[in-house]
Amino acid sequence: MLRQEIAASYQELSEEVEHGAEHPEPVEEGEVDDDQEDTSSAILPVLDSESGTSSPSVRFSKTCLKNVFSVILLFIYLLLMAVAVFLVYQTITDFREKLKHPVMSVSYKEVPLYDAPGIALYPGKAQLLSCKHHYYDHIPPLINPGQPGEIECTTQRINYTDPFTNQTMKHALIVQGPRDVKKRELVFLQFHLNETDQDFSAINYLLFSSFQEFLNSPDKGEFMKDCESSYSSWKFSGGFRTWVKMSLVKTKEDGSETVEFKQETSVVNYIDQRHKPASDQLFFVVFEWKDPFIQKVQDIVTANPWNMIALLCGIFLALFKAADFAKLSVKWMIKIRKRHLKRRSQAMNHIS
């Protein structure tokens, strides 16, 4: 009887195994992983309890420390992200301010020869007696002052209407200025005024950048009107020798270049030893370059767009890295939390 019952039970078990192999039930992948994880988690407490190396309180403290450390790291990276955003805003603001307020740059260019400037003189009733070029700041003693002498300069007379009133006719004497600054070339002019009904006698003059441009101009009257509107005018008085030292300043702004003359003047009294009427006046003027340096002034934008682009790329890269790290940290914390709760429930089930 016993043998017959055992044989019948064995036959029923064999039929159930064969039926399970022929008709397997579908199992989801997540459930398999969870079962494996649950099995390993269920085995771990038994092993730990058998080995005696750790306890639930120790495991809880380690998990708590990991969570606290992750939260601290997350706040640190959030702080770094806030600093990066502030740097982006500050960089863009500084770049816009530098674009609005360019820095003035001054440089000097040394030249051996200048382009001969034009000297426009308005003598009125005064007469040009002599005009000579001298070198090395040396002017020989005057011979027969007050008498007509040699005129070695290139001169040209021109009449044009006053650009400010458009009614008064102006008479100008245009003289070619010095060129060779290395040899200290100068132009010495002498004028004579026989009679004057004014209390003070003076001759007006202005300087413009190029005498050759004046010669090549098709309408010299309009050229002089433009010069008088653009350049400043000065005076030198009778009875003195006025020494004018010129310097050239080129200013570049908004794509256009303007030329301006700066000058230093020194005045020396002329001791007249001639027998002359009281109304007779002599004028002496010297034009010379001060130094061989042309001053160039231009606005420079100190903001470099490439530096700003590189800085912004670095900041945005740091932002993306920080955001990626923060996302991974949050996922890791959630995963640890779920795993801790699952192990806790498994431990409670195992105890029960």
Coordinates of N, CA and C in Angstrom, one line a residue, residues 157-318:
R157 N 47.8 134.3 -54.0 CA 46.7 135.2 -53.5 C 45.4 134.8 -54.0
I158 N 44.4 134.9 -53.1 CA 43.0 134.4 -53.5 C 42.0 135.3 -52.8
N159 N 40.9 135.5 -53.4 CA 39.8 136.3 -52.9 C 38.6 135.4 -52.8
Y160 N 37.9 135.4 -51.7 CA 36.6 134.6 -51.5 C 35.7 135.4 -50.5
T161 N 34.5 135.0 -50.5 CA 33.5 135.6 -49.6 C 33.6 135.0 -48.2
D162 N 33.3 135.8 -47.2 CA 33.3 135.3 -45.8 C 32.3 134.2 -45.7
P163 N 32.7 133.0 -45.1 CA 31.8 131.9 -45.0 C 30.7 132.1 -43.9
F164 N 30.9 133.1 -43.1 CA 30.0 133.3 -42.0 C 29.0 134.4 -42.3
T165 N 29.4 135.4 -43.1 CA 28.4 136.5 -43.5 C 28.0 136.4 -45.0
N166 N 28.8 135.8 -45.8 CA 28.5 135.6 -47.3 C 28.3 137.0 -47.9
Q167 N 28.9 138.0 -47.3 CA 28.8 139.4 -47.9 C 30.2 140.0 -48.1
T168 N 31.0 139.9 -47.0 CA 32.3 140.5 -47.0 C 33.3 139.7 -47.9
M169 N 34.0 140.4 -48.7 CA 35.1 139.8 -49.5 C 36.4 139.7 -48.7
K170 N 37.0 138.6 -48.7 CA 38.2 138.4 -47.9 C 39.4 138.2 -48.9
H171 N 40.5 138.8 -48.5 CA 41.8 138.7 -49.4 C 42.8 137.9 -48.6
A172 N 43.2 136.8 -49.1 CA 44.2 135.9 -48.4 C 45.4 135.7 -49.2
L173 N 46.5 135.6 -48.4 CA 47.8 135.3 -49.0 C 48.2 133.9 -48.5
I174 N 48.3 132.9 -49.4 CA 48.5 131.6 -49.0 C 50.0 131.3 -49.2
V175 N 50.7 130.8 -48.2 CA 52.1 130.5 -48.2 C 52.4 129.1 -47.9
Q176 N 53.3 128.5 -48.6 CA 53.7 127.1 -48.4 C 54.5 127.0 -47.1
G177 N 54.1 126.1 -46.2 CA 54.8 126.0 -44.9 C 56.0 125.1 -45.0
P178 N 56.8 125.0 -43.8 CA 58.0 124.1 -43.8 C 57.6 122.6 -43.9
R179 N 58.6 121.8 -44.3 CA 58.4 120.4 -44.4 C 59.4 119.6 -43.6
D180 N 60.7 119.9 -43.8 CA 61.8 119.1 -43.2 C 62.0 119.4 -41.7
V181 N 61.4 118.5 -40.9 CA 61.5 118.7 -39.5 C 62.8 118.3 -38.9
K182 N 63.5 117.3 -39.6 CA 64.8 116.9 -39.1 C 65.8 118.0 -39.2
K183 N 65.8 118.8 -40.2 CA 66.7 119.9 -40.4 C 66.2 121.2 -39.8
R184 N 65.1 121.1 -39.1 CA 64.5 122.3 -38.4 C 64.2 123.4 -39.4
E185 N 63.6 123.1 -40.5 CA 63.2 124.1 -41.5 C 62.2 125.0 -40.9
L186 N 62.3 126.3 -41.2 CA 61.4 127.3 -40.8 C 61.1 128.3 -41.9
V187 N 60.0 129.0 -41.8 CA 59.6 130.0 -42.8 C 59.6 131.3 -42.1
F188 N 60.3 132.3 -42.6 CA 60.4 133.6 -41.9 C 59.8 134.7 -42.9
L189 N 58.7 135.4 -42.4 CA 58.0 136.4 -43.2 C 58.1 137.7 -42.5
Q190 N 58.2 138.7 -43.4 CA 58.3 140.1 -42.9 C 57.2 141.0 -43.6
F191 N 56.4 141.7 -42.8 CA 55.4 142.5 -43.4 C 55.6 144.0 -43.0
H192 N 55.1 144.9 -43.8 CA 55.3 146.3 -43.5 C 53.9 147.0 -43.7
L193 N 53.5 147.7 -42.7 CA 52.3 148.5 -42.7 C 52.6 149.9 -42.6
N194 N 52.3 150.7 -43.7 CA 52.7 152.1 -43.7 C 51.9 153.0 -42.9
E195 N 50.6 152.8 -43.0 CA 49.6 153.7 -42.3 C 48.5 152.8 -41.7
T196 N 48.0 153.2 -40.6 CA 46.9 152.5 -40.0 C 46.1 153.5 -39.1
D197 N 44.8 153.4 -39.2 CA 44.0 154.2 -38.4 C 43.4 153.5 -37.1
Q198 N 44.0 152.3 -36.8 CA 43.6 151.5 -35.7 C 44.5 151.7 -34.5
D199 N 43.9 151.5 -33.3 CA 44.8 151.6 -32.1 C 45.7 150.4 -32.0
F200 N 45.3 149.3 -32.4 CA 46.2 148.1 -32.4 C 46.3 147.5 -33.7
S201 N 47.5 147.1 -34.1 CA 47.7 146.5 -35.4 C 48.1 145.0 -35.2
A202 N 47.5 144.2 -36.0 CA 47.7 142.7 -36.0 C 47.3 142.1 -37.3
I203 N 47.9 141.0 -37.6 CA 47.6 140.3 -38.9 C 47.0 138.9 -38.5
N204 N 45.9 138.5 -39.0 CA 45.3 137.2 -38.8 C 45.9 136.2 -39.7
Y205 N 45.9 135.0 -39.2 CA 46.4 133.8 -40.0 C 45.7 132.6 -39.5
L206 N 45.6 131.6 -40.4 CA 45.2 130.2 -40.0 C 46.0 129.2 -40.7
L207 N 46.1 128.0 -40.2 CA 46.9 126.9 -40.7 C 45.9 125.8 -41.2
F208 N 46.2 125.2 -42.3 CA 45.5 124.1 -42.8 C 46.5 123.0 -43.2
S209 N 46.0 121.8 -43.3 CA 46.9 120.6 -43.3 C 47.8 120.4 -44.5
S210 N 47.3 120.8 -45.7 CA 48.1 120.5 -46.9 C 48.0 121.6 -47.9
F211 N 49.2 122.2 -48.2 CA 49.2 123.2 -49.3 C 49.0 122.6 -50.7
Q212 N 49.4 121.3 -50.8 CA 49.2 120.7 -52.1 C 47.8 120.5 -52.4
E213 N 47.0 120.1 -51.4 CA 45.5 120.0 -51.6 C 44.9 121.3 -52.1
F214 N 45.4 122.4 -51.5 CA 44.9 123.7 -52.0 C 45.2 123.9 -53.5
L215 N 46.5 123.6 -53.9 CA 46.8 123.8 -55.3 C 46.0 122.9 -56.2
N216 N 45.7 121.7 -55.8 CA 45.0 120.8 -56.6 C 43.5 121.0 -56.6
S217 N 43.0 121.8 -55.7 CA 41.6 122.1 -55.6 C 41.0 122.8 -56.8
P218 N 39.9 122.3 -57.4 CA 39.4 123.0 -58.6 C 38.7 124.4 -58.2
D219 N 38.2 124.4 -57.0 CA 37.5 125.7 -56.5 C 38.3 126.1 -55.3
K220 N 39.3 126.9 -55.4 CA 40.1 127.3 -54.3 C 39.3 128.2 -53.3
G221 N 38.4 129.0 -53.8 CA 37.6 129.8 -52.9 C 36.7 129.0 -52.0
E222 N 36.1 127.9 -52.5 CA 35.3 127.1 -51.6 C 36.2 126.3 -50.7
F223 N 37.4 125.9 -51.2 CA 38.4 125.2 -50.3 C 38.8 126.1 -49.1
M224 N 39.0 127.4 -49.3 CA 39.4 128.3 -48.2 C 38.2 128.6 -47.3
K225 N 37.0 128.6 -47.9 CA 35.8 128.8 -47.0 C 35.7 127.6 -46.1
D226 N 35.9 126.4 -46.6 CA 35.8 125.2 -45.7 C 36.9 125.2 -44.7
C227 N 38.1 125.6 -45.1 CA 39.2 125.7 -44.1 C 38.9 126.7 -43.0
E228 N 38.4 127.9 -43.4 CA 38.1 128.9 -42.3 C 37.0 128.4 -41.4
S229 N 36.0 127.6 -41.9 CA 35.0 127.1 -41.1 C 35.5 125.9 -40.2
S230 N 36.6 125.2 -40.6 CA 37.0 124.1 -39.8 C 38.2 124.4 -38.9
Y231 N 39.1 125.3 -39.2 CA 40.3 125.6 -38.5 C 40.1 126.9 -37.7
S232 N 40.9 126.9 -36.6 CA 40.9 128.2 -35.8 C 41.9 129.2 -36.4
S233 N 41.7 130.4 -36.1 CA 42.6 131.5 -36.6 C 43.3 132.2 -35.4
W234 N 44.5 132.7 -35.7 CA 45.3 133.4 -34.7 C 45.8 134.7 -35.2
K235 N 46.5 135.4 -34.3 CA 47.0 136.8 -34.7 C 48.5 136.9 -34.3
F236 N 49.2 137.7 -35.0 CA 50.5 138.2 -34.5 C 50.6 139.7 -34.7
S237 N 51.2 140.3 -33.7 CA 51.2 141.8 -33.6 C 52.4 142.4 -34.3
G238 N 52.2 143.7 -34.6 CA 53.3 144.5 -35.1 C 54.3 144.9 -34.1
G239 N 55.6 145.1 -34.5 CA 56.6 145.5 -33.6 C 57.2 144.3 -32.8
F240 N 56.9 143.1 -33.1 CA 57.4 141.9 -32.4 C 57.8 140.9 -33.5
R241 N 58.6 140.0 -33.0 CA 58.9 138.8 -33.8 C 58.2 137.6 -33.1
T242 N 57.1 137.1 -33.8 CA 56.3 136.0 -33.2 C 56.8 134.7 -33.8
W243 N 57.2 133.8 -32.9 CA 57.8 132.5 -33.3 C 56.7 131.4 -33.0
V244 N 56.2 130.8 -34.1 CA 55.1 129.8 -34.0 C 55.7 128.4 -34.2
K245 N 55.5 127.6 -33.2 CA 55.9 126.2 -33.3 C 54.7 125.3 -33.4
M246 N 54.6 124.6 -34.5 CA 53.3 123.9 -34.8 C 53.5 122.4 -34.5
S247 N 52.4 121.8 -34.1 CA 52.3 120.3 -34.0 C 50.9 119.9 -34.6
L248 N 50.9 118.6 -35.1 CA 49.8 118.1 -35.8 C 49.1 117.1 -35.0
V249 N 47.7 117.1 -34.9 CA 46.9 116.2 -34.2 C 45.9 115.7 -35.2
K250 N 45.8 114.3 -35.3 CA 44.8 113.7 -36.2 C 43.9 112.9 -35.3
T251 N 42.6 113.2 -35.4 CA 41.6 112.6 -34.5 C 40.7 111.7 -35.4
K252 N 40.6 110.5 -35.1 CA 39.7 109.5 -35.8 C 38.5 109.2 -35.0
E253 N 37.3 109.5 -35.5 CA 36.1 109.2 -34.7 C 35.0 108.9 -35.7
D254 N 34.3 107.8 -35.5 CA 33.1 107.4 -36.3 C 33.5 107.2 -37.7
G255 N 34.7 106.7 -38.0 CA 35.1 106.5 -39.4 C 35.7 107.6 -40.1
S256 N 35.6 108.9 -39.5 CA 36.1 110.0 -40.2 C 37.3 110.6 -39.5
E257 N 38.2 111.2 -40.2 CA 39.5 111.7 -39.6 C 39.5 113.2 -39.8
T258 N 39.8 113.9 -38.7 CA 40.0 115.3 -38.7 C 41.4 115.7 -38.3
V259 N 41.8 116.8 -38.8 CA 43.2 117.3 -38.6 C 43.1 118.6 -37.8
E260 N 43.9 118.7 -36.8 CA 43.9 120.0 -36.0 C 45.4 120.4 -35.7
F261 N 45.6 121.7 -35.7 CA 46.9 122.2 -35.4 C 47.0 122.7 -34.0
K262 N 48.0 122.4 -33.3 CA 48.3 123.0 -32.0 C 49.6 123.8 -32.1
Q263 N 49.7 124.9 -31.4 CA 50.9 125.7 -31.6 C 51.3 126.3 -30.3
E264 N 52.6 126.6 -30.2 CA 53.2 127.3 -29.1 C 53.9 128.5 -29.7
T265 N 53.6 129.7 -29.1 CA 54.1 130.9 -29.6 C 55.0 131.6 -28.6
S266 N 56.1 132.2 -29.1 CA 56.9 133.0 -28.2 C 57.1 134.4 -28.9
V267 N 57.0 135.4 -28.2 CA 57.1 136.8 -28.8 C 58.3 137.5 -28.3
V268 N 59.0 138.1 -29.2 CA 60.2 138.9 -28.9 C 60.1 140.3 -29.4
N269 N 60.4 141.2 -28.6 CA 60.3 142.6 -29.0 C 61.3 143.0 -30.1
Y270 N 60.9 143.7 -31.1 CA 61.8 144.1 -32.2 C 62.3 145.6 -31.9
I271 N 63.6 145.7 -31.8 CA 64.2 147.0 -31.5 C 64.4 147.7 -32.9
D272 N 63.6 148.7 -33.2 CA 63.6 149.3 -34.5 C 64.5 150.5 -34.4
Q273 N 65.6 150.5 -35.2 CA 66.6 151.6 -35.2 C 66.5 152.5 -36.5
R274 N 65.4 152.4 -37.2 CA 65.2 153.2 -38.4 C 64.6 154.5 -38.1
H275 N 64.9 155.5 -39.0 CA 64.2 156.8 -38.9 C 62.9 156.6 -39.7
K276 N 61.8 156.6 -39.0 CA 60.5 156.3 -39.7 C 59.4 157.2 -39.1
P277 N 58.3 157.3 -39.9 CA 57.2 158.0 -39.3 C 56.6 157.2 -38.2
A278 N 55.8 157.8 -37.3 CA 55.2 157.1 -36.1 C 54.2 156.1 -36.5
S279 N 53.6 156.2 -37.6 CA 52.5 155.2 -38.0 C 53.1 154.0 -38.7
D280 N 54.4 153.9 -39.0 CA 55.0 152.8 -39.7 C 55.1 151.6 -38.7
Q281 N 54.7 150.4 -39.2 CA 54.8 149.2 -38.4 C 55.4 148.1 -39.2
L282 N 56.3 147.3 -38.5 CA 56.9 146.1 -39.1 C 56.4 144.8 -38.3
F283 N 56.1 143.8 -39.1 CA 55.6 142.5 -38.6 C 56.6 141.4 -38.9
F284 N 56.9 140.6 -38.0 CA 57.8 139.5 -38.2 C 57.2 138.2 -37.6
V285 N 57.1 137.1 -38.4 CA 56.6 135.9 -37.9 C 57.4 134.7 -38.5
V286 N 57.6 133.7 -37.6 CA 58.3 132.5 -38.0 C 57.4 131.3 -37.8
F287 N 57.4 130.4 -38.7 CA 56.6 129.2 -38.6 C 57.6 128.0 -38.7
E288 N 57.5 127.1 -37.7 CA 58.4 125.9 -37.6 C 57.6 124.8 -37.0
W289 N 58.0 123.5 -37.3 CA 57.5 122.4 -36.7 C 58.1 122.2 -35.3
K290 N 57.3 121.8 -34.3 CA 57.8 121.7 -33.0 C 58.6 120.4 -32.8
D291 N 58.1 119.3 -33.4 CA 58.8 118.0 -33.3 C 58.3 117.1 -34.4
P292 N 59.0 116.0 -34.6 CA 58.7 115.1 -35.7 C 57.6 114.1 -35.4
F293 N 56.7 114.3 -34.4 CA 55.7 113.4 -34.0 C 54.3 113.9 -34.3
I294 N 53.6 113.0 -35.0 CA 52.2 113.3 -35.3 C 51.4 112.6 -34.2
Q295 N 50.5 113.4 -33.5 CA 49.7 112.8 -32.5 C 48.4 112.2 -33.1
K296 N 48.1 111.0 -32.8 CA 46.9 110.3 -33.4 C 46.0 110.0 -32.2
V297 N 44.8 110.4 -32.3 CA 43.8 110.2 -31.2 C 42.6 109.4 -31.8
Q298 N 42.3 108.3 -31.2 CA 41.1 107.5 -31.7 C 40.5 106.8 -30.6
D299 N 39.2 106.5 -30.7 CA 38.4 105.8 -29.7 C 38.6 104.3 -29.9
I300 N 38.9 103.6 -28.8 CA 39.0 102.2 -28.9 C 38.0 101.5 -27.9
V301 N 37.3 100.5 -28.5 CA 36.4 99.8 -27.6 C 37.2 98.6 -27.0
T302 N 37.3 98.7 -25.7 CA 38.1 97.7 -24.9 C 37.4 96.4 -24.8
A303 N 36.1 96.4 -25.0 CA 35.4 95.1 -24.8 C 35.7 94.2 -26.0
N304 N 36.2 93.0 -25.7 CA 36.5 92.1 -26.8 C 35.4 91.0 -26.9
P305 N 34.7 91.0 -28.0 CA 33.6 90.0 -28.1 C 34.0 88.6 -28.0
W306 N 35.2 88.2 -28.5 CA 35.7 86.8 -28.4 C 35.9 86.4 -27.0
N307 N 36.5 87.3 -26.1 CA 36.7 87.0 -24.7 C 35.4 86.8 -24.0
M308 N 34.4 87.6 -24.4 CA 33.1 87.5 -23.7 C 32.4 86.2 -24.2
I309 N 32.5 85.8 -25.5 CA 31.9 84.6 -25.9 C 32.6 83.4 -25.3
A310 N 33.9 83.4 -25.1 CA 34.6 82.3 -24.5 C 34.2 82.2 -23.0
L311 N 34.1 83.3 -22.3 CA 33.6 83.3 -20.9 C 32.2 82.8 -20.8
L312 N 31.3 83.2 -21.7 CA 29.9 82.7 -21.6 C 29.8 81.2 -21.9
C313 N 30.7 80.7 -22.8 CA 30.6 79.3 -23.1 C 31.1 78.5 -21.9
G314 N 32.1 79.0 -21.2 CA 32.6 78.3 -20.0 C 31.5 78.3 -18.9
I315 N 30.9 79.5 -18.8 CA 29.8 79.6 -17.7 C 28.6 78.7 -18.0
F316 N 28.2 78.6 -19.3 CA 27.1 77.8 -19.7 C 27.4 76.3 -19.5
L317 N 28.7 76.0 -19.9 CA 29.1 74.6 -19.7 C 29.1 74.2 -18.2
A318 N 29.5 75.1 -17.3 CA 29.4 74.8 -15.9 C 28.0 74.7 -15.4

